[in-house]
PDB file of C-alpha atoms in Angstrom:
ATOM      1  CA  MET A   1     101.318  45.829 113.266  1.00  0.00           C
ATOM      2  CA  LYS A   2     104.988  46.877 113.615  1.00  0.00           C
ATOM      3  CA  ARG A   3     105.572  49.931 116.632  1.00  0.00           C
ATOM      4  CA  PHE A   4     108.688  50.717 117.794  1.00  0.00           C
ATOM      5  CA  PRO A   5     110.393  54.162 119.055  1.00  0.00           C
ATOM      6  CA  TYR A   6     112.347  56.060 116.315  1.00  0.00           C
ATOM      7  CA  THR A   7     115.122  55.610 118.408  1.00  0.00           C
ATOM      8  CA  GLU A   8     115.171  51.996 117.330  1.00  0.00           C
ATOM      9  CA  VAL A   9     116.726  52.852 114.334  1.00  0.00           C
ATOM     10  CA  ASP A  10     120.330  53.632 113.705  1.00  0.00           C
ATOM     11  CA  GLU A  11     121.009  57.341 112.493  1.00  0.00           C
ATOM     12  CA  GLU A  12     123.206  57.451 109.506  1.00  0.00           C
ATOM     13  CA  GLU A  13     125.184  59.942 108.063  1.00  0.00           C
ATOM     14  CA  VAL A  14     124.106  61.547 104.609  1.00  0.00           C
ATOM     15  CA  PRO A  15     127.369  62.103 102.477  1.00  0.00           C
ATOM     16  CA  ALA A  16     127.631  65.561 101.258  1.00  0.00           C
ATOM     17  CA  PRO A  17     126.895  67.520  99.479  1.00  0.00           C
ATOM     18  CA  ALA A  18     124.511  67.649 102.927  1.00  0.00           C
ATOM     19  CA  LYS A  19     125.964  69.234 105.290  1.00  0.00           C
ATOM     20  CA  GLY A  20     125.429  67.994 108.856  1.00  0.00           C
ATOM     21  CA  VAL A  21     122.611  66.031 107.922  1.00  0.00           C
ATOM     22  CA  LYS A  22     121.154  62.457 109.229  1.00  0.00           C
ATOM     23  CA  VAL A  23     118.725  60.217 108.489  1.00  0.00           C
ATOM     24  CA  ARG A  24     116.656  57.174 110.398  1.00  0.00           C
ATOM     25  CA  TRP A  25     115.059  54.865 107.264  1.00  0.00           C
ATOM     26  CA  LEU A  26     111.851  54.480 109.954  1.00  0.00           C
ATOM     27  CA  ILE A  27     109.681  52.350 107.505  1.00  0.00           C
ATOM     28  CA  THR A  28     110.530  50.887 103.960  1.00  0.00           C
ATOM     29  CA  GLU A  29     110.257  48.090 101.650  1.00  0.00           C
ATOM     30  CA  GLU A  30     112.256  45.950 104.505  1.00  0.00           C
ATOM     31  CA  THR A  31     109.186  47.121 107.404  1.00  0.00           C
ATOM     32  CA  GLY A  32     106.840  45.520 104.915  1.00  0.00           C
ATOM     33  CA  ALA A  33     105.775  49.269 103.461  1.00  0.00           C
ATOM     34  CA  PRO A  34     104.328  48.452  99.704  1.00  0.00           C
ATOM     35  CA  ASN A  35     103.863  51.987  98.331  1.00  0.00           C
ATOM     36  CA  PHE A  36     106.101  54.614 100.324  1.00  0.00           C
ATOM     37  CA  ALA A  37     108.937  55.303 103.183  1.00  0.00           C
ATOM     38  CA  MET A  38     109.054  57.329 105.997  1.00  0.00           C
ATOM     39  CA  ARG A  39     112.746  58.522 107.189  1.00  0.00           C
ATOM     40  CA  GLN A  40     113.536  61.426 110.002  1.00  0.00           C
ATOM     41  CA  PHE A  41     116.228  63.914 109.264  1.00  0.00           C
ATOM     42  CA  THR A  42     117.906  65.463 111.692  1.00  0.00           C
ATOM     43  CA  VAL A  43     120.032  68.609 110.809  1.00  0.00           C
ATOM     44  CA  GLU A  44     122.561  70.209 113.107  1.00  0.00           C
ATOM     45  CA  ALA A  45     122.852  73.693 113.766  1.00  0.00           C
ATOM     46  CA  GLY A  46     123.920  75.661 110.513  1.00  0.00           C
ATOM     47  CA  GLY A  47     123.738  72.634 108.459  1.00  0.00           C
ATOM     48  CA  SER A  48     121.480  71.826 105.415  1.00  0.00           C
ATOM     49  CA  THR A  49     120.374  69.381 103.003  1.00  0.00           C
ATOM     50  CA  PRO A  50     121.664  69.530  99.169  1.00  0.00           C
ATOM     51  CA  LEU A  51     119.794  72.043  97.118  1.00  0.00           C
ATOM     52  CA  HIS A  52     118.929  69.197  93.794  1.00  0.00           C
ATOM     53  CA  ALA A  53     116.325  68.128  92.668  1.00  0.00           C
ATOM     54  CA  HIS A  54     114.953  64.699  91.685  1.00  0.00           C
ATOM     55  CA  PRO A  55     111.817  63.128  89.926  1.00  0.00           C
ATOM     56  CA  TRP A  56     109.923  62.300  93.247  1.00  0.00           C
ATOM     57  CA  GLU A  57     107.742  64.138  95.883  1.00  0.00           C
ATOM     58  CA  HIS A  58     108.358  64.949  98.964  1.00  0.00           C
ATOM     59  CA  GLU A  59     105.447  64.772 101.973  1.00  0.00           C
ATOM     60  CA  ALA A  60     107.364  66.837 105.431  1.00  0.00           C
ATOM     61  CA  TYR A  61     106.753  67.712 108.670  1.00  0.00           C
ATOM     62  CA  ILE A  62     108.072  69.304 110.827  1.00  0.00           C
ATOM     63  CA  LEU A  63     108.775  67.475 114.504  1.00  0.00           C
ATOM     64  CA  GLU A  64     111.612  70.682 116.145  1.00  0.00           C
ATOM     65  CA  GLY A  65     113.382  73.181 115.174  1.00  0.00           C
ATOM     66  CA  SER A  66     113.168  76.212 113.103  1.00  0.00           C
ATOM     67  CA  GLY A  67     114.927  76.545 109.170  1.00  0.00           C
ATOM     68  CA  THR A  68     114.083  77.306 105.602  1.00  0.00           C
ATOM     69  CA  ILE A  69     112.642  75.276 103.173  1.00  0.00           C
ATOM     70  CA  ARG A  70     113.348  76.264  99.381  1.00  0.00           C
ATOM     71  CA  GLY A  71     111.353  74.919  96.599  1.00  0.00           C
ATOM     72  CA  GLY A  72     112.176  76.527  92.727  1.00  0.00           C
ATOM     73  CA  ASP A  73     112.702  80.825  93.802  1.00  0.00           C
ATOM     74  CA  ASP A  74     110.666  80.610  96.699  1.00  0.00           C
ATOM     75  CA  VAL A  75     112.164  80.112 100.563  1.00  0.00           C
ATOM     76  CA  GLU A  76     109.881  80.184 103.848  1.00  0.00           C
ATOM     77  CA  ALA A  77     110.380  79.956 107.157  1.00  0.00           C
ATOM     78  CA  LEU A  78     109.732  76.705 109.065  1.00  0.00           C
ATOM     79  CA  GLU A  79     108.912  75.729 112.932  1.00  0.00           C
ATOM     80  CA  ALA A  80     107.791  72.441 114.307  1.00  0.00           C
ATOM     81  CA  GLY A  81     103.975  71.745 113.566  1.00  0.00           C
ATOM     82  CA  ASP A  82     104.902  73.134 109.742  1.00  0.00           C
ATOM     83  CA  VAL A  83     103.701  70.741 106.506  1.00  0.00           C
ATOM     84  CA  VAL A  84     106.045  70.678 103.725  1.00  0.00           C
ATOM     85  CA  PHE A  85     104.811  69.314 100.163  1.00  0.00           C
ATOM     86  CA  VAL A  86     107.765  69.777  97.519  1.00  0.00           C
ATOM     87  CA  PRO A  87     106.281  68.065  93.943  1.00  0.00           C
ATOM     88  CA  PRO A  88     108.689  65.849  92.592  1.00  0.00           C
ATOM     89  CA  ASP A  89     111.065  67.774  89.925  1.00  0.00           C
ATOM     90  CA  GLU A  90     111.331  70.816  92.056  1.00  0.00           C
ATOM     91  CA  LEU A  91     114.970  72.071  93.567  1.00  0.00           C
ATOM     92  CA  HIS A  92     114.279  72.258  97.182  1.00  0.00           C
ATOM     93  CA  GLN A  93     116.852  72.575 100.349  1.00  0.00           C
ATOM     94  CA  PHE A  94     115.844  72.221 104.124  1.00  0.00           C
ATOM     95  CA  ARG A  95     118.009  74.895 106.055  1.00  0.00           C
ATOM     96  CA  ASN A  96     118.724  74.809 110.209  1.00  0.00           C
ATOM     97  CA  THR A  97     118.662  78.138 110.713  1.00  0.00           C
ATOM     98  CA  GLY A  98     118.149  78.306 114.453  1.00  0.00           C
ATOM     99  CA  ASP A  99     120.571  76.989 117.681  1.00  0.00           C
ATOM    100  CA  GLY A 100     118.601  73.856 118.193  1.00  0.00           C
ATOM    101  CA  GLU A 101     118.622  70.653 116.283  1.00  0.00           C
ATOM    102  CA  LEU A 102     116.011  70.869 113.207  1.00  0.00           C
ATOM    103  CA  SER A 103     114.147  67.411 113.001  1.00  0.00           C
ATOM    104  CA  PHE A 104     111.816  66.223 110.288  1.00  0.00           C
ATOM    105  CA  LEU A 105     109.715  63.555 108.905  1.00  0.00           C
ATOM    106  CA  CYS A 106     109.873  62.885 104.988  1.00  0.00           C
ATOM    107  CA  LEU A 107     108.218  60.075 102.849  1.00  0.00           C
ATOM    108  CA  ILE A 108     108.932  59.567  99.622  1.00  0.00           C
ATOM    109  CA  PRO A 109     107.286  56.498  97.813  1.00  0.00           C
ATOM    110  CA  LEU A 110     109.039  53.724  96.564  1.00  0.00           C
ATOM    111  CA  GLN A 111     108.268  54.124  93.104  1.00  0.00           C
ATOM    112  CA  LYS A 112     110.405  56.273  92.255  1.00  0.00           C
ATOM    113  CA  SER A 113     108.742  56.836  88.346  1.00  0.00           C
TER     114      SER A 113
ATOM    115  CA  MET B   1     106.493  74.088  97.421  1.00  0.00           C
ATOM    116  CA  LYS B   2     103.365  74.302  99.872  1.00  0.00           C
ATOM    117  CA  ARG B   3     104.131  75.220 102.945  1.00  0.00           C
ATOM    118  CA  PHE B   4     101.614  76.063 105.874  1.00  0.00           C
ATOM    119  CA  PRO B   5     101.383  74.817 109.854  1.00  0.00           C
ATOM    120  CA  TYR B   6      98.983  72.142 110.152  1.00  0.00           C
ATOM    121  CA  THR B   7      96.264  74.459 111.952  1.00  0.00           C
ATOM    122  CA  GLU B   8      96.066  75.773 108.656  1.00  0.00           C
ATOM    123  CA  VAL B   9      93.729  73.026 107.585  1.00  0.00           C
ATOM    124  CA  ASP B  10      90.546  72.109 109.568  1.00  0.00           C
ATOM    125  CA  GLU B  11      89.610  69.649 111.460  1.00  0.00           C
ATOM    126  CA  GLU B  12      86.521  67.257 110.812  1.00  0.00           C
ATOM    127  CA  GLU B  13      84.985  64.703 112.835  1.00  0.00           C
ATOM    128  CA  VAL B  14      85.740  61.483 111.997  1.00  0.00           C
ATOM    129  CA  PRO B  15      82.218  59.456 111.965  1.00  0.00           C
ATOM    130  CA  ALA B  16      81.334  56.835 114.243  1.00  0.00           C
ATOM    131  CA  PRO B  17      82.173  54.438 115.238  1.00  0.00           C
ATOM    132  CA  ALA B  18      85.589  56.116 116.121  1.00  0.00           C
ATOM    133  CA  LYS B  19      84.831  57.715 119.525  1.00  0.00           C
ATOM    134  CA  GLY B  20      86.277  61.126 119.662  1.00  0.00           C
ATOM    135  CA  VAL B  21      88.559  61.608 116.773  1.00  0.00           C
ATOM    136  CA  LYS B  22      89.120  64.430 114.553  1.00  0.00           C
ATOM    137  CA  VAL B  23      91.016  64.302 111.137  1.00  0.00           C
ATOM    138  CA  ARG B  24      92.848  67.014 109.056  1.00  0.00           C
ATOM    139  CA  TRP B  25      93.508  66.082 105.730  1.00  0.00           C
ATOM    140  CA  LEU B  26      97.373  68.175 105.596  1.00  0.00           C
ATOM    141  CA  ILE B  27      98.461  66.695 101.730  1.00  0.00           C
ATOM    142  CA  THR B  28      96.299  64.835  99.772  1.00  0.00           C
ATOM    143  CA  GLU B  29      95.581  65.226  95.766  1.00  0.00           C
ATOM    144  CA  GLU B  30      94.401  68.707  96.002  1.00  0.00           C
ATOM    145  CA  THR B  31      97.665  69.706  97.399  1.00  0.00           C
ATOM    146  CA  GLY B  32      99.696  67.927  94.331  1.00  0.00           C
ATOM    147  CA  ALA B  33     100.416  64.727  96.066  1.00  0.00           C
ATOM    148  CA  PRO B  34     100.982  61.747  93.526  1.00  0.00           C
ATOM    149  CA  ASN B  35     100.885  58.914  95.639  1.00  0.00           C
ATOM    150  CA  PHE B  36      99.780  58.825  99.409  1.00  0.00           C
ATOM    151  CA  ALA B  37      98.088  60.993 101.772  1.00  0.00           C
ATOM    152  CA  MET B  38      99.671  62.717 104.679  1.00  0.00           C
ATOM    153  CA  ARG B  39      96.787  62.827 108.166  1.00  0.00           C
ATOM    154  CA  GLN B  40      96.573  64.499 111.862  1.00  0.00           C
ATOM    155  CA  PHE B  41      94.868  62.527 113.470  1.00  0.00           C
ATOM    156  CA  THR B  42      93.665  63.557 118.118  1.00  0.00           C
ATOM    157  CA  VAL B  43      91.601  61.137 119.581  1.00  0.00           C
ATOM    158  CA  GLU B  44      90.572  62.925 122.970  1.00  0.00           C
ATOM    159  CA  ALA B  45      90.855  60.993 126.155  1.00  0.00           C
ATOM    160  CA  GLY B  46      89.386  57.641 125.988  1.00  0.00           C
ATOM    161  CA  GLY B  47      88.433  57.742 122.363  1.00  0.00           C
ATOM    162  CA  SER B  48      89.335  55.555 120.055  1.00  0.00           C
ATOM    163  CA  THR B  49      89.446  55.070 115.522  1.00  0.00           C
ATOM    164  CA  PRO B  50      87.362  52.136 114.737  1.00  0.00           C
ATOM    165  CA  LEU B  51      88.357  48.390 114.966  1.00  0.00           C
ATOM    166  CA  HIS B  52      87.965  47.588 111.525  1.00  0.00           C
ATOM    167  CA  ALA B  53      90.512  45.989 108.445  1.00  0.00           C
ATOM    168  CA  HIS B  54      91.107  47.581 104.490  1.00  0.00           C
ATOM    169  CA  PRO B  55      93.424  46.609 101.733  1.00  0.00           C
ATOM    170  CA  TRP B  56      95.683  49.587 102.321  1.00  0.00           C
ATOM    171  CA  GLU B  57      98.430  50.182 104.362  1.00  0.00           C
ATOM    172  CA  HIS B  58      98.976  52.253 107.407  1.00  0.00           C
ATOM    173  CA  GLU B  59     102.139  54.440 108.069  1.00  0.00           C
ATOM    174  CA  ALA B  60     101.848  56.505 111.588  1.00  0.00           C
ATOM    175  CA  TYR B  61     104.322  58.693 113.620  1.00  0.00           C
ATOM    176  CA  ILE B  62     102.863  59.784 117.109  1.00  0.00           C
ATOM    177  CA  LEU B  63     103.183  63.185 117.819  1.00  0.00           C
ATOM    178  CA  GLU B  64     101.874  63.551 121.687  1.00  0.00           C
ATOM    179  CA  GLY B  65     100.257  61.468 124.307  1.00  0.00           C
ATOM    180  CA  SER B  66     100.117  58.209 125.065  1.00  0.00           C
ATOM    181  CA  GLY B  67      97.617  55.378 124.112  1.00  0.00           C
ATOM    182  CA  THR B  68      97.889  51.289 122.431  1.00  0.00           C
ATOM    183  CA  ILE B  69      98.119  50.222 118.899  1.00  0.00           C
ATOM    184  CA  ARG B  70      96.177  47.181 118.532  1.00  0.00           C
ATOM    185  CA  GLY B  71      97.322  44.942 115.327  1.00  0.00           C
ATOM    186  CA  GLY B  72      95.707  42.249 114.790  1.00  0.00           C
ATOM    187  CA  ASP B  73      95.524  40.360 118.537  1.00  0.00           C
ATOM    188  CA  ASP B  74      98.427  41.756 119.201  1.00  0.00           C
ATOM    189  CA  VAL B  75      98.146  45.136 121.428  1.00  0.00           C
ATOM    190  CA  GLU B  76     101.313  47.846 122.244  1.00  0.00           C
ATOM    191  CA  ALA B  77     101.665  50.754 124.060  1.00  0.00           C
ATOM    192  CA  LEU B  78     101.861  53.853 122.562  1.00  0.00           C
ATOM    193  CA  GLU B  79     103.837  57.106 122.649  1.00  0.00           C
ATOM    194  CA  ALA B  80     105.206  60.325 121.922  1.00  0.00           C
ATOM    195  CA  GLY B  81     108.031  59.377 119.228  1.00  0.00           C
ATOM    196  CA  ASP B  82     106.981  55.645 118.421  1.00  0.00           C
ATOM    197  CA  VAL B  83     106.570  55.011 114.752  1.00  0.00           C
ATOM    198  CA  VAL B  84     103.351  52.046 113.513  1.00  0.00           C
ATOM    199  CA  PHE B  85     103.251  49.905 110.418  1.00  0.00           C
ATOM    200  CA  VAL B  86      99.787  48.469 109.271  1.00  0.00           C
ATOM    201  CA  PRO B  87     100.412  46.283 107.186  1.00  0.00           C
ATOM    202  CA  PRO B  88      97.465  45.843 104.568  1.00  0.00           C
ATOM    203  CA  ASP B  89      93.984  43.952 105.593  1.00  0.00           C
ATOM    204  CA  GLU B  90      95.200  43.492 109.588  1.00  0.00           C
ATOM    205  CA  LEU B  91      92.416  44.541 112.241  1.00  0.00           C
ATOM    206  CA  HIS B  92      93.594  48.012 114.270  1.00  0.00           C
ATOM    207  CA  GLN B  93      92.790  50.542 116.575  1.00  0.00           C
ATOM    208  CA  PHE B  94      94.134  53.374 118.409  1.00  0.00           C
ATOM    209  CA  ARG B  95      92.836  53.899 121.665  1.00  0.00           C
ATOM    210  CA  ASN B  96      93.572  57.208 124.118  1.00  0.00           C
ATOM    211  CA  THR B  97      94.818  55.490 127.329  1.00  0.00           C
ATOM    212  CA  GLY B  98      95.886  58.540 128.763  1.00  0.00           C
ATOM    213  CA  ASP B  99      94.596  62.253 130.111  1.00  0.00           C
ATOM    214  CA  GLY B 100      95.339  64.234 127.551  1.00  0.00           C
ATOM    215  CA  GLU B 101      94.926  64.358 123.569  1.00  0.00           C
ATOM    216  CA  LEU B 102      96.702  61.725 121.518  1.00  0.00           C
ATOM    217  CA  SER B 103      98.181  63.209 118.373  1.00  0.00           C
ATOM    218  CA  PHE B 104      99.724  61.482 115.542  1.00  0.00           C
ATOM    219  CA  LEU B 105     100.154  61.385 111.654  1.00  0.00           C
ATOM    220  CA  CYS B 106      99.097  58.656 109.805  1.00  0.00           C
ATOM    221  CA  LEU B 107      99.328  58.254 106.067  1.00  0.00           C
ATOM    222  CA  ILE B 108      98.113  55.883 103.612  1.00  0.00           C
ATOM    223  CA  PRO B 109      98.183  55.514  99.249  1.00  0.00           C
ATOM    224  CA  LEU B 110      96.732  57.523  97.207  1.00  0.00           C
ATOM    225  CA  GLN B 111      95.497  54.476  94.856  1.00  0.00           C
ATOM    226  CA  LYS B 112      94.224  51.879  97.373  1.00  0.00           C
ATOM    227  CA  SER B 113      94.717  48.813  95.611  1.00  0.00           C
TER     228      SER B 113
END
């Protein structure tokens, strides 16, 4: 078993076209994970993740802040305690529309097929 | 894309030998998940999950409260913001040793092999 505070993992800047986004890779293959990875993202006020699609899904949980999630042509408001599922190949984007930081967990499969 | 507050999912009592534990299955195959499931657990003060092992891993994130996680012979304190990885086949148990509710996300693979 491994237990550690999320702050023990270094934050990395997510490159453009992400805007004001940082990521911590909390659980990865290096941790010993056989199937899926846990990441924590923070998006600064006014920032956003890229509008993009890929062949793997997202399972996300909003920890703090407020914003929006776009999935396909649908845009919905986000707040702490919200659960988000983005299916494979759907265009999607997280935006921070609040004044504070938007923070969420976002998990992906390790086998991206 | 699907977005919903975690409270939209009904809580289920986890049967004994769990003690004071409830679970919400937030993201499952029914949601469309191809690879892994997201559950949220709450453990009441003094409660605990079963001391058990199984051939699939746990990836957990502590949302609220305090307690302990046992993994094998190791026992560590838990608080909000802690990340826990329990590898396949390791004996483990979450305990709420605080005064309030212990709440955490715990994800598992859908293919339990």
